[in-house]
Amino acid sequence: MPILLHRYIFRSVLVATVMAVAMFVFVLVAGNAIKEVLGLLASGRVSWGQFFYIMMILIPRVIPYAFPLGILTGVLLVLGRLSAQGEILAMKAAGISLYRIAAPIFLIAIGGTVFAVAIAFYYAPMADTLYKRTLANIVREDPLRFFQTRTFVKEFPGFVFYFDSRDGPTVHNLRVWVIDESNRMTRYLQSDSGVITFDAETDSIKLTVDAAAAENRSGSDVEDAGGLHTVTFGDSSFSIPLDGLFGSSNQERKLSYLNLNELLGKRQQYLDNTEGLPAEEQASLVNKVQTAIQKKAAMGVAVLSLCAIAIPLGIKASRSETYANLAIALGLALTYFFLLVIVSWLEKKPELRPDLLIWLPNLLYQGLGFYLLNRVNKH
């Protein structure tokens, strides 16, 4: 009898979880598409085939977020329905404890945790890197596709382009703004015409301008009008390396784009301090890497944490309504991720050990979950 019961609960929760994960993957991928790719599709800069390929690439990026939400929703839906229909009460009356009822659910959660950790440490970074490389390859195939007339082109970090008309690779009434890391203009260039081409040898976009006027701001204070210097010059050209535009291997990549092996290698590099950095800066860099590693692991363990608190709440809520359980799941998930964000703000304060505090939301949810489960089991 317990075996049949475990199969029934396991199958019900697994099916509900898979469906919920698929729903959240769709929502998160759609959100990423609207934010990052839909504008490129609408302007004709990417084709439909490239658009759907990029959507597939985005899936591993959102799974670390979708899986905890999915198992939380699946558990609340199934246990809420079983509790509302009196099936949980019947199981307890038959002498089956809530711990035995929850055993197949925790089995799903443990398997989901392993899966989510693997995604966070390996496949999500691979997807991030592939996404950037795909955008770079689209530019390589047809660089002019990204340059639309009467449109501020902002896809290239550090530059903003605008021109009134285009005749093949030649653009007219060209304006270029050079932006620094603080998003402040350091140089403004204007030319009656220019030619945009792709240089395969240097893997860069080459912009050749005719007689142009440029305004340079001094490096001391780019916002100070007194530091403005205007110069004019004849034919000139400059290049925008694609190697640095979309996070290629030759550029210092964000820690979120690195897999576990790369993160451990970077941590060891900072510990060895081969660059001779000051002790304070070295400690800060080591802490950032350690926090990135712990954050990826904590996101995977979030599957188990949200499952632990969903089990007693699903039984206690006794709701068969889908919308009510979805509302509870959304509230719990938002609270969890809000706590994670708060702890992430402490990354710049290594003395507070944010690499350890990042586990606080998991410990809180798991502790509260098992406490509530123990209380529900006694009643």
Short mmCIF file of N, CA and C in Angstrom, two decimals, residues 107-167:
data_model
loop_
_atom_site.label_atom_id
_atom_site.label_comp_id
_atom_site.label_asym_id
_atom_site.label_seq_id
_atom_site.Cartn_x
_atom_site.Cartn_y
_atom_site.Cartn_z
N LEU A 107 12.27 13.30 -2.74
CA LEU A 107 13.08 12.61 -3.75
C LEU A 107 13.12 13.43 -5.04
N ILE A 108 11.97 13.95 -5.44
CA ILE A 108 11.92 14.82 -6.62
C ILE A 108 12.76 16.08 -6.39
N ALA A 109 12.65 16.64 -5.17
CA ALA A 109 13.38 17.87 -4.85
C ALA A 109 14.89 17.65 -4.88
N ILE A 110 15.35 16.52 -4.36
CA ILE A 110 16.79 16.22 -4.36
C ILE A 110 17.31 16.06 -5.78
N GLY A 111 16.54 15.31 -6.59
CA GLY A 111 16.93 15.17 -7.99
C GLY A 111 16.92 16.49 -8.72
N GLY A 112 15.90 17.33 -8.43
CA GLY A 112 15.83 18.65 -9.04
C GLY A 112 16.97 19.55 -8.61
N THR A 113 17.41 19.40 -7.36
CA THR A 113 18.53 20.19 -6.86
C THR A 113 19.81 19.86 -7.61
N VAL A 114 20.07 18.58 -7.79
CA VAL A 114 21.27 18.15 -8.54
C VAL A 114 21.22 18.70 -9.96
N PHE A 115 20.04 18.59 -10.57
CA PHE A 115 19.85 19.08 -11.95
C PHE A 115 20.07 20.59 -12.02
N ALA A 116 19.47 21.33 -11.07
CA ALA A 116 19.58 22.79 -11.08
C ALA A 116 21.01 23.25 -10.82
N VAL A 117 21.74 22.56 -9.93
CA VAL A 117 23.13 22.91 -9.65
C VAL A 117 23.99 22.70 -10.90
N ALA A 118 23.76 21.58 -11.60
CA ALA A 118 24.51 21.31 -12.83
C ALA A 118 24.24 22.37 -13.88
N ILE A 119 22.97 22.78 -14.00
CA ILE A 119 22.61 23.82 -14.96
C ILE A 119 23.30 25.13 -14.58
N ALA A 120 23.24 25.51 -13.30
CA ALA A 120 23.79 26.79 -12.86
C ALA A 120 25.30 26.85 -13.03
N PHE A 121 25.99 25.72 -12.79
CA PHE A 121 27.45 25.73 -12.83
C PHE A 121 28.02 25.52 -14.22
N TYR A 122 27.29 24.86 -15.10
CA TYR A 122 27.87 24.51 -16.39
C TYR A 122 27.03 25.00 -17.58
N TYR A 123 25.77 24.58 -17.67
CA TYR A 123 25.00 24.83 -18.88
C TYR A 123 24.51 26.27 -19.00
N ALA A 124 24.15 26.91 -17.88
CA ALA A 124 23.75 28.32 -17.96
C ALA A 124 24.91 29.22 -18.41
N PRO A 125 26.14 29.05 -17.85
CA PRO A 125 27.27 29.84 -18.37
C PRO A 125 27.55 29.57 -19.85
N MET A 126 27.41 28.29 -20.25
CA MET A 126 27.61 27.97 -21.67
C MET A 126 26.57 28.69 -22.53
N ALA A 127 25.32 28.73 -22.05
CA ALA A 127 24.26 29.40 -22.80
C ALA A 127 24.51 30.91 -22.89
N ASP A 128 24.99 31.50 -21.79
CA ASP A 128 25.30 32.94 -21.80
C ASP A 128 26.38 33.26 -22.83
N THR A 129 27.44 32.45 -22.82
CA THR A 129 28.54 32.66 -23.77
C THR A 129 28.08 32.45 -25.20
N LEU A 130 27.29 31.38 -25.43
CA LEU A 130 26.79 31.09 -26.78
C LEU A 130 25.87 32.19 -27.27
N TYR A 131 25.07 32.74 -26.37
CA TYR A 131 24.16 33.84 -26.73
C TYR A 131 24.96 35.05 -27.23
N LYS A 132 26.00 35.43 -26.51
CA LYS A 132 26.82 36.57 -26.93
C LYS A 132 27.53 36.29 -28.24
N ARG A 133 28.04 35.08 -28.39
CA ARG A 133 28.74 34.73 -29.63
C ARG A 133 27.79 34.71 -30.82
N THR A 134 26.54 34.27 -30.58
CA THR A 134 25.55 34.24 -31.66
C THR A 134 25.25 35.65 -32.16
N LEU A 135 25.09 36.60 -31.24
CA LEU A 135 24.87 37.98 -31.64
C LEU A 135 26.06 38.52 -32.42
N ALA A 136 27.27 38.17 -31.97
CA ALA A 136 28.47 38.63 -32.67
C ALA A 136 28.53 38.04 -34.08
N ASN A 137 28.16 36.77 -34.22
CA ASN A 137 28.17 36.13 -35.54
C ASN A 137 27.14 36.75 -36.47
N ILE A 138 25.99 37.16 -35.92
CA ILE A 138 24.98 37.83 -36.74
C ILE A 138 25.54 39.13 -37.31
N VAL A 139 26.30 39.85 -36.48
CA VAL A 139 26.92 41.09 -36.94
C VAL A 139 27.96 40.79 -38.01
N ARG A 140 28.72 39.71 -37.82
CA ARG A 140 29.76 39.35 -38.79
C ARG A 140 29.14 39.03 -40.16
N GLU A 141 27.98 38.35 -40.14
CA GLU A 141 27.35 37.96 -41.40
C GLU A 141 26.90 39.18 -42.20
N ASP A 142 26.32 40.16 -41.52
CA ASP A 142 25.84 41.35 -42.21
C ASP A 142 25.86 42.52 -41.23
N PRO A 143 27.01 43.21 -41.12
CA PRO A 143 27.12 44.28 -40.12
C PRO A 143 26.13 45.41 -40.33
N LEU A 144 25.76 45.68 -41.59
CA LEU A 144 24.85 46.79 -41.87
C LEU A 144 23.43 46.50 -41.36
N ARG A 145 23.13 45.22 -41.10
CA ARG A 145 21.80 44.89 -40.59
C ARG A 145 21.54 45.55 -39.24
N PHE A 146 22.60 45.78 -38.48
CA PHE A 146 22.44 46.38 -37.16
C PHE A 146 22.43 47.91 -37.22
N PHE A 147 22.63 48.48 -38.40
CA PHE A 147 22.65 49.93 -38.53
C PHE A 147 21.43 50.36 -39.34
N GLN A 148 20.39 50.82 -38.65
CA GLN A 148 19.16 51.23 -39.28
C GLN A 148 19.11 52.76 -39.40
N THR A 149 18.52 53.25 -40.49
CA THR A 149 18.42 54.68 -40.70
C THR A 149 17.49 55.32 -39.68
N ARG A 150 17.85 56.56 -39.30
CA ARG A 150 17.06 57.36 -38.35
C ARG A 150 16.75 56.60 -37.06
N THR A 151 17.73 55.83 -36.62
CA THR A 151 17.59 55.04 -35.39
C THR A 151 18.89 55.16 -34.59
N PHE A 152 18.76 55.39 -33.29
CA PHE A 152 19.95 55.41 -32.44
C PHE A 152 20.39 53.97 -32.19
N VAL A 153 21.53 53.61 -32.74
CA VAL A 153 22.04 52.24 -32.64
C VAL A 153 22.88 52.14 -31.36
N LYS A 154 22.39 51.38 -30.38
CA LYS A 154 23.04 51.29 -29.07
C LYS A 154 23.51 49.89 -28.74
N GLU A 155 23.48 48.99 -29.72
CA GLU A 155 23.86 47.61 -29.45
C GLU A 155 25.36 47.42 -29.20
N PHE A 156 26.17 48.42 -29.57
CA PHE A 156 27.61 48.29 -29.44
C PHE A 156 28.09 49.08 -28.23
N PRO A 157 28.49 48.39 -27.16
CA PRO A 157 28.90 49.07 -25.92
C PRO A 157 29.99 50.10 -26.18
N GLY A 158 29.78 51.29 -25.63
CA GLY A 158 30.76 52.35 -25.79
C GLY A 158 30.49 53.27 -26.95
N PHE A 159 29.48 52.94 -27.80
CA PHE A 159 29.19 53.75 -28.98
C PHE A 159 27.68 53.89 -29.17
N VAL A 160 27.29 55.03 -29.71
CA VAL A 160 25.93 55.26 -30.18
C VAL A 160 26.04 55.85 -31.58
N PHE A 161 25.33 55.25 -32.55
CA PHE A 161 25.40 55.69 -33.94
C PHE A 161 24.03 56.21 -34.39
N TYR A 162 24.08 57.18 -35.31
CA TYR A 162 22.84 57.69 -35.91
C TYR A 162 23.18 58.25 -37.28
N PHE A 163 22.33 57.98 -38.28
CA PHE A 163 22.51 58.58 -39.60
C PHE A 163 21.13 58.70 -40.27
N ASP A 164 21.03 59.63 -41.20
CA ASP A 164 19.74 59.93 -41.81
C ASP A 164 19.36 58.98 -42.94
N SER A 165 20.34 58.57 -43.74
CA SER A 165 20.03 57.70 -44.89
C SER A 165 21.22 56.81 -45.19
N ARG A 166 20.96 55.80 -46.02
CA ARG A 166 22.02 54.86 -46.34
C ARG A 166 21.92 54.44 -47.80
N ASP A 167 23.06 54.33 -48.44
CA ASP A 167 23.14 53.86 -49.82
C ASP A 167 24.16 52.74 -49.86
#
